[in-house]
PDB file of C-alpha atoms in Angstrom:
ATOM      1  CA  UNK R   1     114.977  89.462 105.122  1.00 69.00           C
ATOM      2  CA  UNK R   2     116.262  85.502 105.038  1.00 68.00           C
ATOM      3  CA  UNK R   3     116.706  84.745 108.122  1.00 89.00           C
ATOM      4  CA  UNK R   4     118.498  81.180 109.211  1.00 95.00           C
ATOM      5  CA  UNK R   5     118.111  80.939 113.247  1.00 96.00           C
ATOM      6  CA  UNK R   6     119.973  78.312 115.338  1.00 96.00           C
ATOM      7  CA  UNK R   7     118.905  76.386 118.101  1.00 91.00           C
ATOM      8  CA  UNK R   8     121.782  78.074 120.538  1.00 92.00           C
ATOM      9  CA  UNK R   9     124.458  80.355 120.930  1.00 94.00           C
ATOM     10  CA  UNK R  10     126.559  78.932 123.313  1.00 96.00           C
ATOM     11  CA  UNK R  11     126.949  75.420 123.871  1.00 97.00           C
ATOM     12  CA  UNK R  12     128.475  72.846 126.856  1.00 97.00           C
ATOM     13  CA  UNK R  13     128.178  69.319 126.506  1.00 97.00           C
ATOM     14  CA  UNK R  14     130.605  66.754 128.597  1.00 97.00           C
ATOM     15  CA  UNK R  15     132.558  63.635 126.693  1.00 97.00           C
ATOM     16  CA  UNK R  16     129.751  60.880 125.530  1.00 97.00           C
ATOM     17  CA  UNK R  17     126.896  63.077 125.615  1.00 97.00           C
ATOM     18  CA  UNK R  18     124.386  63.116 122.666  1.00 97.00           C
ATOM     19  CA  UNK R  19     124.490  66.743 121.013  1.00 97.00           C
ATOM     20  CA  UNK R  20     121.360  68.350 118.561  1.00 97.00           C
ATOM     21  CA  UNK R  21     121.950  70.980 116.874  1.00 97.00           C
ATOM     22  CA  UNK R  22     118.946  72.591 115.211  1.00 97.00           C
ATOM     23  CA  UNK R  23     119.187  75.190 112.167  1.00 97.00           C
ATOM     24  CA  UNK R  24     115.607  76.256 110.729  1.00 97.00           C
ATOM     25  CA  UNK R  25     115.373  78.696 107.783  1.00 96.00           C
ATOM     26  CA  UNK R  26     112.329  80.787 106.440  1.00 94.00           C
ATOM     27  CA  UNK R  27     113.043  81.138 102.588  1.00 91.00           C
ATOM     28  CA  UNK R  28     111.667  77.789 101.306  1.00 92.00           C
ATOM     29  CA  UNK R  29     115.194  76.819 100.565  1.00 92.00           C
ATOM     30  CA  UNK R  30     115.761  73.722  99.250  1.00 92.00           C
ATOM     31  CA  UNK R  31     119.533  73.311 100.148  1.00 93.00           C
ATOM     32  CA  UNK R  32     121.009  73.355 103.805  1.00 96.00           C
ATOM     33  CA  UNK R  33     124.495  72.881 105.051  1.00 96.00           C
ATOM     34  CA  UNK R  34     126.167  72.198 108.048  1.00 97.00           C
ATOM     35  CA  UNK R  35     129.772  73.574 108.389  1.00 97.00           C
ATOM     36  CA  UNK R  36     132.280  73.490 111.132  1.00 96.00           C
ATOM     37  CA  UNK R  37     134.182  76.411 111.197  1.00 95.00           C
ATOM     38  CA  UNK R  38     137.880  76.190 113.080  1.00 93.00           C
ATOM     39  CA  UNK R  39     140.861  79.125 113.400  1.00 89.00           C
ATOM     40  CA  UNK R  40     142.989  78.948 110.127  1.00 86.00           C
ATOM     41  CA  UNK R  41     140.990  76.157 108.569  1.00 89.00           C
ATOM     42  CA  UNK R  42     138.193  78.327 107.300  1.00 90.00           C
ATOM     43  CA  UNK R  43     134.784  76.481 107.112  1.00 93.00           C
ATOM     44  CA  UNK R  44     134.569  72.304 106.314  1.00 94.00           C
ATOM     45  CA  UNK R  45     131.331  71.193 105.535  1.00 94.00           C
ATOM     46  CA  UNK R  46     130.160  68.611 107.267  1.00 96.00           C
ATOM     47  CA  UNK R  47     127.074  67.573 105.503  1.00 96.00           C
ATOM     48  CA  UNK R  48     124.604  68.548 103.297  1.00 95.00           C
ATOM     49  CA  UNK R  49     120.748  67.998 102.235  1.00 95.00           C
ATOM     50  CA  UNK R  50     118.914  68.884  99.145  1.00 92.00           C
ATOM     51  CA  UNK R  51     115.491  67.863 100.176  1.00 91.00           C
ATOM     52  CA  UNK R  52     113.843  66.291 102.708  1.00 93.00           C
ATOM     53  CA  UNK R  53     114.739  63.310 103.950  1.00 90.00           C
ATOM     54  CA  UNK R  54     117.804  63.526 101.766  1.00 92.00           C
ATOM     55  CA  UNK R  55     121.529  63.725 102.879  1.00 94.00           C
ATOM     56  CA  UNK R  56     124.738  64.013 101.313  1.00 94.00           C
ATOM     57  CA  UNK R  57     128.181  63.978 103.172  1.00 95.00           C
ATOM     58  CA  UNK R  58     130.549  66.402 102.978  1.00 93.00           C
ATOM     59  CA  UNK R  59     133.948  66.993 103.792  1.00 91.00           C
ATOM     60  CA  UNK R  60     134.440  65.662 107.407  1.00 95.00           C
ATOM     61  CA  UNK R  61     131.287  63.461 108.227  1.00 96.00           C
ATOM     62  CA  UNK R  62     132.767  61.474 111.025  1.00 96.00           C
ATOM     63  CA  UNK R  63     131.354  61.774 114.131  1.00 96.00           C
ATOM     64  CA  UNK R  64     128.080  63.216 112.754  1.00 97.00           C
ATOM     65  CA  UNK R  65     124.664  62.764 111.841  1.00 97.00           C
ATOM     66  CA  UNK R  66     121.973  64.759 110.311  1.00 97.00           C
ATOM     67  CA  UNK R  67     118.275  64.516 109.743  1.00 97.00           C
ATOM     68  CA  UNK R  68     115.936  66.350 107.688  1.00 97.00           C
ATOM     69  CA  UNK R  69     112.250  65.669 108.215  1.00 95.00           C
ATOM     70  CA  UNK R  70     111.227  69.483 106.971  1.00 96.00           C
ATOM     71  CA  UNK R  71     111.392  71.707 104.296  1.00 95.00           C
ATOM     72  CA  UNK R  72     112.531  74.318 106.651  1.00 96.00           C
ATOM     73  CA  UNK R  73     114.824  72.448 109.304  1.00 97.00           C
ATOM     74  CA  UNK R  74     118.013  70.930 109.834  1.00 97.00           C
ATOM     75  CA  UNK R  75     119.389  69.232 112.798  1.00 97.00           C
ATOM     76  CA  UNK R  76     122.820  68.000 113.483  1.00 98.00           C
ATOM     77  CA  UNK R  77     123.366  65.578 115.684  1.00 98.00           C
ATOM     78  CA  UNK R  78     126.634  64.221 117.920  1.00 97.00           C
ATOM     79  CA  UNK R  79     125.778  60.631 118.843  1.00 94.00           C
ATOM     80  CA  UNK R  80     128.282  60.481 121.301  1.00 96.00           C
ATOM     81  CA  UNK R  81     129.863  64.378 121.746  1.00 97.00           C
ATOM     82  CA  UNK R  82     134.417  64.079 122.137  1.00 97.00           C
ATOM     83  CA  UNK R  83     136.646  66.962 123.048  1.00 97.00           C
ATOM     84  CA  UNK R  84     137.669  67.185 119.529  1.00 97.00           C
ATOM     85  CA  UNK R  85     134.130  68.437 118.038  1.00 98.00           C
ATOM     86  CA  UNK R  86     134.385  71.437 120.223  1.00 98.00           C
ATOM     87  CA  UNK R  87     134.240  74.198 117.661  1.00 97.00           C
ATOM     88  CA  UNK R  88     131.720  76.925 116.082  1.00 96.00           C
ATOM     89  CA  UNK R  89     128.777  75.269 114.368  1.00 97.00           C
ATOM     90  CA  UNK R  90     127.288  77.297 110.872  1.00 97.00           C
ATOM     91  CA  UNK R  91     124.041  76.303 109.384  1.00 97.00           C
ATOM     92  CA  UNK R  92     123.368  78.096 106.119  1.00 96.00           C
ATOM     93  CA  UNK R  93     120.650  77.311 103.710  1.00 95.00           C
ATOM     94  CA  UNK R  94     120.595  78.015 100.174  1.00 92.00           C
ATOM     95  CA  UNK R  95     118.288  78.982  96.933  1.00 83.00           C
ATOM     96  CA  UNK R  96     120.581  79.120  93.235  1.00 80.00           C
ATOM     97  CA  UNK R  97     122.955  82.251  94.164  1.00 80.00           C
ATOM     98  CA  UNK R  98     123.836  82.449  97.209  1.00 87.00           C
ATOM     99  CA  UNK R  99     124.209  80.774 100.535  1.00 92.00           C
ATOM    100  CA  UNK R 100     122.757  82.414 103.989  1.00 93.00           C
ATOM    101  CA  UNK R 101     124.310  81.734 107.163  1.00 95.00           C
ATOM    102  CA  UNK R 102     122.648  81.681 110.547  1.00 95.00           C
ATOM    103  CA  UNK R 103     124.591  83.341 113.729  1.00 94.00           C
ATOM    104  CA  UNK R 104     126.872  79.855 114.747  1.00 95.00           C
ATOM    105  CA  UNK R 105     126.758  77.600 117.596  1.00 96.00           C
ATOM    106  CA  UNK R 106     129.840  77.673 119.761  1.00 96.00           C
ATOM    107  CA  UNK R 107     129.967  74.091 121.042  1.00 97.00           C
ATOM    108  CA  UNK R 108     132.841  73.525 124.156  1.00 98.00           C
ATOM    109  CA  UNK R 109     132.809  69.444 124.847  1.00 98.00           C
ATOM    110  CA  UNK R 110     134.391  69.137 128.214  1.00 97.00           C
TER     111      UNK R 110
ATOM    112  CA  UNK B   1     138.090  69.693  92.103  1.00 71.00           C
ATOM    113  CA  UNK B   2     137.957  73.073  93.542  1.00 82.00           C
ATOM    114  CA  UNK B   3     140.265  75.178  95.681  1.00 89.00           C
ATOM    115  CA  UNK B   4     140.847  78.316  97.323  1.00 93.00           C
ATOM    116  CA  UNK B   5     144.071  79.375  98.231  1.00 95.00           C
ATOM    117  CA  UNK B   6     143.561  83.272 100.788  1.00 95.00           C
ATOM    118  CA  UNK B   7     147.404  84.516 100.705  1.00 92.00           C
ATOM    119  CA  UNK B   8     148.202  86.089 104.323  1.00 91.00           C
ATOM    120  CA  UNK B   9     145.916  84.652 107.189  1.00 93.00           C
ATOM    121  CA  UNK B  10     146.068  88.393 109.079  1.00 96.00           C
ATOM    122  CA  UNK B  11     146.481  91.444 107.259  1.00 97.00           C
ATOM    123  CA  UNK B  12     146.934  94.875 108.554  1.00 97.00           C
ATOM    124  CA  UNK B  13     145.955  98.436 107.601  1.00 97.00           C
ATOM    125  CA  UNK B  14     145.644 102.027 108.712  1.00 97.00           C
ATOM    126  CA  UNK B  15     142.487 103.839 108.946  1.00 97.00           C
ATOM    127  CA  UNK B  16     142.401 105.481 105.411  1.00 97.00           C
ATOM    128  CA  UNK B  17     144.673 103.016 103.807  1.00 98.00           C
ATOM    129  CA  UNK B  18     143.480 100.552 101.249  1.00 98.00           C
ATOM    130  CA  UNK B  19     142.718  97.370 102.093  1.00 98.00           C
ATOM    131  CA  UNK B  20     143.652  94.177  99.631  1.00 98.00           C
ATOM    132  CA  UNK B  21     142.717  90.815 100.357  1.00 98.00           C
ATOM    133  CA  UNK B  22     144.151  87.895  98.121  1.00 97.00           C
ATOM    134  CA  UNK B  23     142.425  85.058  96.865  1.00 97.00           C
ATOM    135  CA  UNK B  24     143.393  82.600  94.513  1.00 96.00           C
ATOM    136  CA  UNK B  25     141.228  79.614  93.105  1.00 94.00           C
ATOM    137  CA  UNK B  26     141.389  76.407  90.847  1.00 90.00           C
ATOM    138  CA  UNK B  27     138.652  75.383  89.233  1.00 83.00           C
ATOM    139  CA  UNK B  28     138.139  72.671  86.412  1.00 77.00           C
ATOM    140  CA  UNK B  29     135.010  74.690  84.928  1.00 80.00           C
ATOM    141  CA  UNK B  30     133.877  78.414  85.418  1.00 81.00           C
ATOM    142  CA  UNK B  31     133.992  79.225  88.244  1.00 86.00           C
ATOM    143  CA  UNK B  32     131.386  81.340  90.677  1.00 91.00           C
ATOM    144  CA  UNK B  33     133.245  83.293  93.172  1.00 93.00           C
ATOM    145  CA  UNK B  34     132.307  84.490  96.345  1.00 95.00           C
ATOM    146  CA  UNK B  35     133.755  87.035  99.468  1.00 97.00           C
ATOM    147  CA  UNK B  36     131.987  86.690 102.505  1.00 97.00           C
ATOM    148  CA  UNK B  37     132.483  88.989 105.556  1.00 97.00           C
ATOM    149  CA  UNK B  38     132.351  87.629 109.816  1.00 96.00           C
ATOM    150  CA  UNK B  39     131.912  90.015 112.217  1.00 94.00           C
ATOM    151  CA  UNK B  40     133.078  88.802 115.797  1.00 89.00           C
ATOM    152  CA  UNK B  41     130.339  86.103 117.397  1.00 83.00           C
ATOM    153  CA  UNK B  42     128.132  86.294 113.648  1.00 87.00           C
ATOM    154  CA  UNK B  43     127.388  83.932 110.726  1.00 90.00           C
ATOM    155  CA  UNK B  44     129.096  85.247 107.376  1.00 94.00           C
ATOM    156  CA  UNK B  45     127.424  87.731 105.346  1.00 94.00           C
ATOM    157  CA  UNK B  46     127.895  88.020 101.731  1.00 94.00           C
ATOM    158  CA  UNK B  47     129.849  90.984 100.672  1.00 96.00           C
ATOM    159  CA  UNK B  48     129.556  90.786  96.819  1.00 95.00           C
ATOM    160  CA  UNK B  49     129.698  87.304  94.371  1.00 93.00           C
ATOM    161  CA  UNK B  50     130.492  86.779  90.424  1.00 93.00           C
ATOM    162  CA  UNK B  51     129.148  84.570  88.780  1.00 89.00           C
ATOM    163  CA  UNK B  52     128.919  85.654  84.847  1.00 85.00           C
ATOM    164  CA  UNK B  53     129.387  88.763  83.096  1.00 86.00           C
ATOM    165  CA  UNK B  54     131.215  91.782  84.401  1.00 88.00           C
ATOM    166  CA  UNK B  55     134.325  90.777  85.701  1.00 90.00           C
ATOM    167  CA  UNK B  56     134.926  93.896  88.379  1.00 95.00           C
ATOM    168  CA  UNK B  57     132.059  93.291  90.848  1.00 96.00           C
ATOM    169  CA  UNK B  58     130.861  95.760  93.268  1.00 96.00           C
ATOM    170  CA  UNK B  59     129.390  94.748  97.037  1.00 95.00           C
ATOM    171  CA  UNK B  60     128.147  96.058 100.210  1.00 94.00           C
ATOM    172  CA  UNK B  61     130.482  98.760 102.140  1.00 93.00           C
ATOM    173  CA  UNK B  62     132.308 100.128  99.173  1.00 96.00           C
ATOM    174  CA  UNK B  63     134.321  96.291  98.652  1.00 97.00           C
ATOM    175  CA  UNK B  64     134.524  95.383  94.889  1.00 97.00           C
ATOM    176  CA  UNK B  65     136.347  92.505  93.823  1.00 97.00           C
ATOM    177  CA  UNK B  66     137.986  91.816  90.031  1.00 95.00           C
ATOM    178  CA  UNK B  67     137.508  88.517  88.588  1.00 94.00           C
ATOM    179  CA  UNK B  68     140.358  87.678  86.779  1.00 94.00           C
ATOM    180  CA  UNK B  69     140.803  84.396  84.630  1.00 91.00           C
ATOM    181  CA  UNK B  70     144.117  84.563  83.366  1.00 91.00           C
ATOM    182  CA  UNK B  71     145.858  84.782  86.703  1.00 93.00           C
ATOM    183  CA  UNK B  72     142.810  82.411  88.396  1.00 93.00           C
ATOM    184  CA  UNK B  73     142.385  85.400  91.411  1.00 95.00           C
ATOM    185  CA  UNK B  74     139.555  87.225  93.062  1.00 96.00           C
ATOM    186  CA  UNK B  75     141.227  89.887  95.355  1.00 97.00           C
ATOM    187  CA  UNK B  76     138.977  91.986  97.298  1.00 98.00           C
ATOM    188  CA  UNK B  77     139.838  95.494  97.500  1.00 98.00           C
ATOM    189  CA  UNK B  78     138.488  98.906  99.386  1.00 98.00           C
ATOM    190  CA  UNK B  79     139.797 102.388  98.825  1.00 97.00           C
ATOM    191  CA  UNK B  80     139.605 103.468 102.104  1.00 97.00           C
ATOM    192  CA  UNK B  81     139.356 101.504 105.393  1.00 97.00           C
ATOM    193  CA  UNK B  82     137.172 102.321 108.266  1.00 97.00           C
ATOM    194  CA  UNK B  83     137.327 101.010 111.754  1.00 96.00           C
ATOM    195  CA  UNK B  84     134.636  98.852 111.350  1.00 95.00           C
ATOM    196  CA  UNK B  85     136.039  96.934 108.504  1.00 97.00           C
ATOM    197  CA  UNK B  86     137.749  95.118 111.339  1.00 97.00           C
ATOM    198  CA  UNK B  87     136.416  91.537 110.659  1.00 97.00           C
ATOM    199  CA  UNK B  88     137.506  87.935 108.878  1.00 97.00           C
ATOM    200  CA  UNK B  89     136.928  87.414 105.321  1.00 97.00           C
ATOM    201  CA  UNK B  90     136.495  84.080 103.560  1.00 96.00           C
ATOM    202  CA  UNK B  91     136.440  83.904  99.717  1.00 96.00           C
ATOM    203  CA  UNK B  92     134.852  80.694  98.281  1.00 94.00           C
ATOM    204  CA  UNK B  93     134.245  79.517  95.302  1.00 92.00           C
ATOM    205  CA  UNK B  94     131.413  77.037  93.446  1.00 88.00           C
ATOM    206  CA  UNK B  95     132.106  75.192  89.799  1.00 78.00           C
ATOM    207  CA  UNK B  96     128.559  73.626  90.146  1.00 76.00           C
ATOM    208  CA  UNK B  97     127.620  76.527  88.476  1.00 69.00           C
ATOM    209  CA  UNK B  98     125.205  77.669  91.298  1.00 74.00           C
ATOM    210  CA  UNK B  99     126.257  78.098  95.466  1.00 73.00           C
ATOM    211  CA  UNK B 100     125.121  74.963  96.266  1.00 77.00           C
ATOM    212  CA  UNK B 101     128.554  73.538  96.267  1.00 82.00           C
ATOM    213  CA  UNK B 102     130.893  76.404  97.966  1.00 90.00           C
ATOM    214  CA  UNK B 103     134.666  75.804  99.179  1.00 91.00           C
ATOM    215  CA  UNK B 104     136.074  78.333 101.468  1.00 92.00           C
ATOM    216  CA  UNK B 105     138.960  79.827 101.832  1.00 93.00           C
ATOM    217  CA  UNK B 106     140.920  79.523 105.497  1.00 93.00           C
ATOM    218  CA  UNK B 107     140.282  83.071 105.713  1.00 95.00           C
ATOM    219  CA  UNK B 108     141.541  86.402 106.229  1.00 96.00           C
ATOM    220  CA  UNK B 109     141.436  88.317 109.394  1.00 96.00           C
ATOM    221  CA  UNK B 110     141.814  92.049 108.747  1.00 97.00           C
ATOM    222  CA  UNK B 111     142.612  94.573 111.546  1.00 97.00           C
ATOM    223  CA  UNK B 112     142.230  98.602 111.140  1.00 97.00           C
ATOM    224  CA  UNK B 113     144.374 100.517 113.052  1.00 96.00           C
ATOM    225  CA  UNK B 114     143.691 104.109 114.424  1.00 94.00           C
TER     226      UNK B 114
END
């Protein structure tokens, strides 16, 4: 079975604080995303990476940072966490056909 | 550039009933289409995906979903509801003629009622 694993379920960070989240994967997948998923918005992606040490931005990069040093894992990062990030987190990593999600973060920025 | 457009963000059906979920893209090339299924506090899970070929694809829990080009939709469909059907559904679709490019849908969230 793929399996994508997150760093945490649940998540509470206050205003300013740095956030990582971390996403590792166990297919050899070359592609990993990082989506933000919100009620009636459906899932924005955030950013993306296609190999190591490579990045692309997605959708709604603001606020964000990312950094792949592995093959297998990719963090997320909040340099300075705001009320307005609070919202479920989806990693998902990818081969040619399909994309495979791990379980969300819930992030709550108080 | 792509789109997905998921017509009715809650839909509701009896236990038995069929279930229809809309989804309507753009796309500038062929497209690959995806439905994806959340269960409550879970990633998504694929439920079935076309990408060439037969254009009435068949997925996991009795879903199937008809590609069809003319009217640019991808409704997902299921004879027969069951109580734990109860979920959200996202359709996506790629035109980088692989998933590494997905958009999503704002998603469905269907409710089964006893």
């Amino acid at each position: 079975d793929v399996k994508v694993t997150q760093s945490s379920r649940y998540l509470v960070k206050r205003t300013g604080e740095k956030v990582f989240l971390e996403c590792v994967q166990d297919m050899d997948h070359e592609n990993m995303f990082w989506y933000r998923q919100d009620p009636g918005l459906g899932l924005r992606l955030i950013y993306f990476s296609y190999d190591v040490k490579m990045k692309e931005k997605g959708d709604i990069p603001e606020g964000y940072s990312v950094s792949r040093e592995k093959k297998e894992r990719f963090s997320l990062i909040l340099e300075s966490a705001s009320t307005n990030q609070t919202s479920m987190y989806l990693c998902a990593s990818s081969g040619y056909s399909e994309q495979f999600f791990g379980p969300g973060t819930r992030l709550t920025v108080l | 550039a792509q789109s997905v457009t998921q017509l009715g963000s809650h839909v509701s059906v009896s236990e038995g009933a069929l279930v229809l979920l809309r989804c309507n893209y753009s796309s500038s090339v062929p497209p690959y289409l995806f439905w994806y299924v959340q269960y409550p506090n879970q990633g998504l899970q694929l439920l079935l995906k076309y990408t060439t070929g037969a254009t009435l694809v068949k997925g996991i829990n009795g879903f199937e979903a008809e590609f069809k080009k003319s009217e640019t939709s991808f409704h997902l469909t299921k004879p027969s509801a069951h109580m734990s059907d109860a979920a959200e559904y996202f359709c996506a679709v790629s035109d980088s003629g692989s998933a590494r490019q997905l958009t999503f849908g704002s998603g469905t969230q269907l409710t089964v009622l006893p």
